[in-house]
Amino acid sequence: MLLIRKGRVLDPASKTDAPRDILLDGERIAEIAGAGKITHANGAQTFDATGLIVAPGFIDMHAHLREPGQENSETIETGSHAAARGGFTAICCMPNTKPVNDNASITRFIVDRAKAFGHVRVWPIGAASVGSNGEAISDIAAMRDAGIVAVSDDGKPIASAKLARQIMDYCRSLDIPVIEHAEDVSLAAGAVMREGIASTRLGLAGMPAAAESVCVARDVQVAELTGAHLHIAHLSAKSSLAQVRFAKQNGLRVTCEVTPHHFTLIDEDVTYDSRYKMNPPLAAREDREALLEGLADGTVDAIATDHAPHEPAIKDVEFDKAPFGILGFETALALALEQLVHSGRIPLMRMVELFTTGPARVLGKDRKLAVGEPADVTIFSLDRAWTYNVKDSASKSRNSPFDGCSFKGGPVATIVGGKIACKH
Ligand SMILES: [Zn+2]
């Protein structure tokens, strides 16, 4: 048993914001009572949460764990350890491993490895098409039975409207979301950052915002045609967000996520340092402004990291040649506190929602602090000063533009299934 005493409990599901004791008994929440009221839990381990926020376990619905196939960059063990350090109790891993997670045997491999070595819960996402090659639909039903929570061809978009229609039709019948990496590959061809004054100044090839929003438009139309649940991954452009907002207003099942790097940085921050290279690229100032509005007004459903580790040997090269992607787990909460909460942009409860009930709802799951629910809890500080040193990261990779940044507030303890997975 684990007794979390006297924390400020924030639970978006029940709109609770009050001092509480929470008693965890094994895998489940056993009791919730007023602060200092649970005194009978003899023999329970005690965690003093005075001055800290106690929230439902954070979910990151977009990560790359690189196993199987690219274990020099990350493994399920190291990635999930970094996730625990970042306050996440559950993470979804994208299927672009080697081989691609496009069949039930790979899904089972990931689920088994996660059970054996995972520091947090790992929920795999299956490839939408065989090999994510955009030709034939993969065996989604078998992967669903093996444990996937969604499908995606992430790393690239679903290749055509026709294939998107087939996949959405099928996923509608299975009631799982189709997660789209929205990119018109013809508009994005050859580009390494966002097109604009910054790309011109640096002499780097840029892609316009429309490289994303053209694909979002296509998929929103196909979602309307099929009635499927479409989820737009790492949405970065104002024009994409406007379409998600329009789709929601029209009653379509369209949701989206935004990454911490897109609500923190813009194209003007890009240097020749490849740690500023990701896809979608850092966007314009007005896009960031729109994302902040979407995070505040409910258009954005979740904050997701797109944690994308790459070992130094392949990432520490010229900007043009480096692969896309940066680390995300360990800085996500601190960036959200800094950019969204301390700045006064959104209430703390809304930020917690974006890390908990928001992604849970997209995935068709519950997430709340209530008796009988899984004992997954994220405890964090609003004011503890700390500095992110990427050399101390639990990830195998070091590709973060936030190395050396100092923050106010961040994760303190991550509890998964009643056990402390990480304590700072
Ligand atoms: Zn992607």
XYZ file of C-alpha atoms and ligand atoms in Angstrom:
425
model
C 0.000 0.000 0.000
C 1.115 3.555 -0.714
C -0.405 6.576 1.032
C -0.009 9.925 -0.743
C -0.604 12.473 1.982
C -1.752 16.077 1.917
C -1.241 16.830 -1.767
C -3.300 19.296 -3.794
C -5.361 16.856 -5.834
C -6.262 18.068 -9.332
C -8.609 15.748 -11.205
C -10.199 17.091 -14.407
C -12.693 14.191 -14.572
C -14.392 15.217 -11.323
C -13.245 18.879 -11.403
C -11.627 18.305 -8.013
C -9.048 20.858 -6.834
C -8.591 20.273 -3.109
C -6.165 18.948 -0.494
C -6.591 15.181 -0.223
C -5.039 11.944 0.971
C -5.017 9.098 -1.553
C -4.463 5.489 -0.532
C -3.253 3.091 -3.193
C -3.659 -0.615 -2.559
C -1.728 -2.634 -5.108
C -2.877 -1.821 -8.617
C -5.927 0.204 -7.583
C -6.941 3.373 -5.767
C -8.420 2.205 -2.456
C -9.518 5.425 -0.770
C -9.613 9.194 -1.211
C -10.279 11.451 1.782
C -9.597 14.934 3.144
C -5.959 15.857 3.782
C -4.643 14.168 6.914
C -7.821 12.074 7.278
C -6.436 8.670 6.315
C -4.758 7.498 9.506
C -5.615 3.810 9.557
C -3.315 2.677 6.729
C -0.949 0.854 9.021
C 2.139 -0.419 7.268
C 1.538 1.626 4.129
C 4.503 3.395 2.607
C 3.903 7.155 2.917
C 4.598 9.869 0.374
C 4.357 13.382 1.758
C 2.880 15.498 -1.058
C 2.549 18.708 0.949
C 2.964 21.638 -1.439
C 2.772 19.391 -4.506
C 0.144 18.722 -7.177
C -1.302 15.185 -7.294
C -2.831 14.410 -10.699
C -4.078 11.371 -12.596
C -1.239 9.577 -14.388
C -0.029 11.535 -17.413
C -0.397 9.946 -20.867
C 1.867 10.699 -23.836
C 0.030 9.500 -26.899
C 2.893 10.058 -29.370
C 6.394 8.676 -28.880
C 9.064 6.700 -30.723
C 10.827 4.003 -28.714
C 12.979 2.669 -31.617
C 12.677 -0.976 -30.540
C 12.787 -3.265 -32.446
C 15.540 -2.284 -34.835
C 17.226 0.947 -33.758
C 18.315 0.093 -30.238
C 21.359 2.373 -30.468
C 18.946 5.313 -30.339
C 16.455 4.026 -27.741
C 14.885 0.886 -26.293
C 11.562 0.238 -24.624
C 13.510 0.113 -21.353
C 15.402 3.422 -21.762
C 12.533 5.267 -23.427
C 10.001 4.268 -20.804
C 12.522 5.210 -18.103
C 12.802 8.692 -19.632
C 9.001 8.819 -19.762
C 8.768 7.989 -16.055
C 11.299 10.732 -15.335
C 9.041 13.108 -17.255
C 5.966 12.222 -15.186
C 4.305 9.968 -17.772
C 2.618 6.784 -16.553
C 1.565 5.600 -20.027
C 3.024 6.198 -23.478
C 1.949 5.251 -26.982
C 4.714 4.112 -29.319
C 4.523 4.783 -33.036
C 4.912 1.845 -35.430
C 7.866 3.103 -37.501
C 10.310 0.639 -35.966
C 12.442 -1.810 -37.962
C 10.541 -3.929 -38.798
C 7.431 -1.765 -38.806
C 4.731 -2.719 -36.288
C 2.248 -3.762 -38.964
C 1.265 -7.211 -37.665
C 0.236 -8.904 -34.444
C 3.563 -10.658 -33.830
C 5.461 -7.336 -33.693
C 2.711 -5.871 -31.514
C 3.037 -8.828 -29.127
C 6.828 -8.417 -29.094
C 6.437 -4.772 -28.001
C 3.776 -5.613 -25.411
C 5.929 -8.429 -23.969
C 9.118 -6.321 -23.878
C 7.185 -3.513 -22.188
C 5.841 -5.911 -19.543
C 9.343 -7.222 -18.871
C 11.385 -4.004 -19.067
C 8.976 -1.060 -19.166
C 9.058 1.553 -16.431
C 5.590 2.774 -17.445
C 2.648 1.379 -19.415
C 3.340 1.117 -23.140
C 0.395 1.179 -25.543
C 1.490 0.388 -29.106
C 0.090 2.057 -32.201
C -0.087 -0.189 -35.262
C 0.803 0.733 -38.826
C -2.222 1.712 -40.899
C -0.766 0.203 -44.073
C 1.558 -2.772 -44.595
C 5.084 -1.584 -43.859
C 3.569 1.932 -43.692
C 4.185 1.811 -47.436
C 0.823 3.290 -48.337
C -0.301 0.444 -50.565
C -2.330 -2.195 -48.716
C -4.231 -1.900 -45.434
C -2.509 -3.783 -42.596
C -4.109 -6.480 -40.436
C -5.587 -3.983 -37.999
C -8.061 -6.347 -36.279
C -5.322 -8.840 -35.355
C -3.120 -6.029 -34.035
C -6.046 -4.654 -32.064
C -6.495 -8.047 -30.416
C -2.744 -8.030 -29.644
C -2.963 -4.616 -27.929
C -2.769 -1.635 -30.286
C -4.810 1.423 -29.319
C -4.786 3.240 -32.688
C -3.268 3.093 -36.172
C -0.945 5.486 -37.977
C 1.641 5.564 -40.762
C 3.496 8.185 -38.680
C 6.733 9.409 -40.138
C 4.684 9.892 -43.258
C 1.055 10.542 -44.142
C -1.410 7.882 -45.303
C -0.456 7.848 -48.955
C -3.751 8.592 -50.682
C -7.319 9.669 -50.022
C -8.502 6.303 -51.283
C -6.348 4.377 -48.817
C -7.315 6.807 -46.033
C -10.934 6.016 -46.830
C -10.360 2.245 -46.597
C -8.464 2.585 -43.316
C -11.006 4.948 -41.789
C -13.909 2.714 -42.846
C -12.227 -0.233 -41.206
C -11.198 1.608 -38.029
C -14.683 3.006 -37.636
C -16.015 -0.550 -37.396
C -13.312 -1.404 -34.830
C -13.873 1.908 -33.013
C -10.209 2.936 -32.891
C -8.743 6.268 -33.997
C -6.738 6.834 -37.163
C -3.776 9.060 -36.272
C -2.523 11.105 -39.187
C 0.930 12.586 -39.700
C -0.504 15.281 -41.942
C 1.893 16.147 -44.739
C 1.456 16.754 -48.435
C 4.691 15.141 -49.574
C 4.789 17.094 -52.824
C 4.699 20.423 -50.992
C 7.188 19.199 -48.364
C 9.632 17.560 -50.769
C 13.255 18.422 -49.997
C 12.353 20.807 -47.160
C 14.172 20.740 -43.817
C 12.352 23.588 -42.029
C 9.363 25.919 -42.355
C 9.379 28.205 -45.403
C 9.699 31.893 -44.548
C 12.095 34.705 -43.779
C 14.043 32.455 -41.389
C 14.577 29.725 -43.989
C 15.644 32.316 -46.549
C 18.093 33.873 -44.103
C 19.607 30.460 -43.277
C 19.560 29.318 -46.896
C 17.682 26.146 -45.962
C 14.870 24.635 -48.028
C 11.487 25.339 -46.462
C 7.993 23.842 -46.613
C 4.928 26.074 -46.362
C 2.253 25.689 -43.664
C 0.043 24.294 -46.415
C 2.292 21.201 -46.560
C 0.447 20.210 -43.386
C -2.974 21.805 -43.820
C -3.601 20.482 -47.346
C -3.388 16.965 -45.908
C -5.545 17.902 -42.884
C -8.198 19.181 -45.300
C -8.139 15.919 -47.257
C -8.440 13.824 -44.125
C -11.218 15.904 -42.545
C -13.209 15.353 -45.735
C -12.539 11.608 -45.607
C -13.482 11.543 -41.915
C -16.785 13.139 -42.865
C -17.261 10.569 -45.624
C -16.554 7.612 -43.340
C -17.681 8.796 -39.907
C -14.346 7.600 -38.513
C -12.366 9.128 -35.659
C -9.491 11.097 -37.186
C -6.730 12.364 -34.905
C -4.182 14.845 -36.268
C -0.725 14.246 -34.784
C 1.683 17.056 -33.864
C -0.494 19.787 -35.377
C 1.662 22.863 -36.003
C -0.099 25.241 -38.409
C -2.782 27.846 -37.793
C -4.540 26.754 -40.997
C -4.672 23.123 -39.790
C -6.095 24.150 -36.440
C -8.829 26.181 -38.130
C -9.928 23.044 -39.980
C -9.998 20.941 -36.818
C -12.082 23.641 -35.153
C -14.461 23.701 -38.129
C -14.726 19.891 -38.114
C -15.550 19.850 -34.401
C -18.172 22.560 -34.829
C -19.746 20.352 -37.505
C -19.910 17.351 -35.207
C -17.142 15.308 -36.831
C -14.959 13.012 -34.739
C -11.777 14.957 -35.349
C -9.222 15.510 -32.585
C -5.654 16.782 -32.460
C -2.519 17.017 -30.374
C 0.192 19.695 -30.076
C 3.802 19.197 -28.984
C 5.647 21.257 -26.354
C 8.283 22.299 -28.899
C 5.636 23.739 -31.224
C 4.022 25.812 -28.476
C 7.444 26.956 -27.223
C 9.697 27.587 -30.237
C 9.231 29.136 -33.693
C 11.132 29.131 -36.993
C 13.085 32.227 -35.929
C 14.711 30.076 -33.206
C 16.174 27.668 -35.769
C 19.962 27.692 -36.192
C 22.204 25.325 -38.152
C 22.094 23.091 -35.045
C 20.226 19.899 -36.021
C 18.553 19.796 -32.608
C 16.139 22.349 -34.101
C 15.179 19.985 -36.916
C 11.904 18.128 -36.562
C 8.863 17.301 -38.682
C 6.571 19.173 -38.798
C 9.164 21.925 -38.506
C 9.034 24.789 -36.016
C 6.363 27.089 -37.392
C 5.798 30.836 -37.652
C 5.068 33.138 -34.728
C 1.395 33.418 -35.752
C 1.085 29.619 -35.803
C 2.417 29.384 -32.261
C -0.050 32.076 -31.228
C -2.900 30.058 -32.769
C -1.763 26.873 -30.997
C -1.796 28.712 -27.673
C -5.375 29.807 -28.403
C -6.354 26.246 -29.363
C -4.803 24.887 -26.184
C -6.835 27.400 -24.193
C -10.201 27.122 -25.958
C -10.464 23.330 -26.127
C -9.754 22.841 -29.849
C -6.565 20.974 -28.940
C -7.298 17.663 -27.202
C -3.872 16.635 -25.945
C -0.275 17.622 -25.427
C 1.932 14.900 -26.929
C 5.716 14.930 -27.070
C 6.608 13.198 -30.367
C 9.668 11.979 -28.395
C 11.990 11.056 -31.271
C 15.433 9.906 -30.116
C 18.311 9.653 -32.592
C 21.798 8.542 -31.549
C 24.499 11.235 -31.925
C 26.202 9.379 -34.804
C 23.233 10.027 -37.074
C 21.811 13.267 -35.559
C 24.990 15.293 -34.968
C 25.560 16.002 -38.655
C 24.839 18.895 -41.022
C 21.311 20.279 -40.700
C 20.410 19.178 -44.229
C 21.486 15.586 -43.619
C 20.217 15.033 -40.058
C 17.031 13.044 -39.441
C 13.941 14.842 -38.110
C 13.033 14.673 -34.410
C 13.951 15.619 -30.849
C 13.608 14.163 -27.340
C 10.430 15.103 -25.510
C 9.540 13.163 -22.366
C 11.640 14.857 -19.716
C 10.937 18.491 -20.640
C 7.239 18.336 -21.591
C 5.693 19.160 -18.237
C 8.181 21.918 -17.427
C 7.624 23.543 -20.835
C 3.847 23.334 -20.399
C 4.093 24.953 -16.969
C 6.370 27.693 -18.304
C 4.580 28.462 -21.573
C 0.962 27.795 -20.605
C 0.455 28.094 -16.848
C 3.069 30.454 -15.409
C 2.455 32.735 -18.402
C -1.237 32.887 -17.473
C -2.385 31.426 -20.808
C -4.408 28.537 -19.362
C -5.521 27.415 -15.903
C -3.559 24.616 -14.247
C -6.612 22.327 -14.415
C -6.726 22.699 -18.206
C -3.021 21.829 -18.473
C -3.594 18.679 -16.417
C -6.520 17.815 -18.693
C -4.253 18.087 -21.761
C -1.928 15.476 -20.230
C -4.607 13.138 -18.803
C -8.327 13.053 -19.641
C -7.635 14.724 -23.003
C -5.417 11.994 -24.511
C -7.405 9.316 -22.650
C -10.592 10.443 -24.396
C -8.869 10.338 -27.790
C -7.832 6.749 -27.055
C -11.267 5.762 -25.744
C -10.022 5.332 -22.205
C -10.899 6.670 -18.768
C -8.480 8.583 -16.637
C -9.489 9.780 -13.198
C -8.628 9.694 -9.536
C -11.435 7.606 -8.046
C -11.765 4.532 -5.876
C -11.274 1.368 -7.921
C -9.394 3.112 -10.750
C -5.822 2.058 -11.680
C -3.243 3.433 -9.237
C -1.504 5.631 -11.832
C -0.588 9.020 -10.390
C 1.652 11.898 -11.448
C 2.958 14.155 -8.690
C 4.573 17.437 -9.690
C 5.801 20.738 -8.371
C 4.780 24.206 -9.550
C 7.846 25.961 -8.258
C 10.796 23.656 -7.763
C 13.792 25.104 -9.648
C 15.771 22.679 -11.770
C 17.936 22.568 -14.868
C 17.584 20.054 -17.676
C 20.955 18.509 -18.450
C 20.522 16.147 -21.358
C 23.687 14.262 -20.435
C 21.754 12.987 -17.389
C 18.762 11.877 -19.463
C 17.530 8.299 -19.160
C 17.165 8.282 -22.942
C 19.962 6.760 -25.006
C 19.937 9.852 -27.214
C 20.877 13.477 -26.594
C 18.980 15.402 -29.276
C 17.231 18.120 -27.281
C 17.258 21.862 -28.000
C 16.352 22.417 -24.330
C 19.658 21.157 -22.913
C 20.782 23.536 -20.169
C 17.391 25.235 -19.794
C 16.304 26.142 -16.272
C 12.712 25.593 -15.254
C 10.298 26.437 -12.466
C 8.297 23.322 -11.611
C 8.358 19.814 -12.990
C 7.751 16.150 -12.221
C 8.430 14.899 -8.686
C 7.102 11.337 -8.666
C 5.544 8.957 -11.194
C 3.415 6.147 -9.811
C 2.382 3.277 -12.081
C 0.116 0.493 -10.826
C 0.693 1.542 -7.222
C 4.510 1.478 -7.498
C 6.842 4.470 -7.621
C 8.387 4.276 -11.113
C 10.441 7.415 -10.617
C 11.088 9.944 -7.858
C 13.103 13.143 -8.248
Zn 4.890 12.335 -37.357
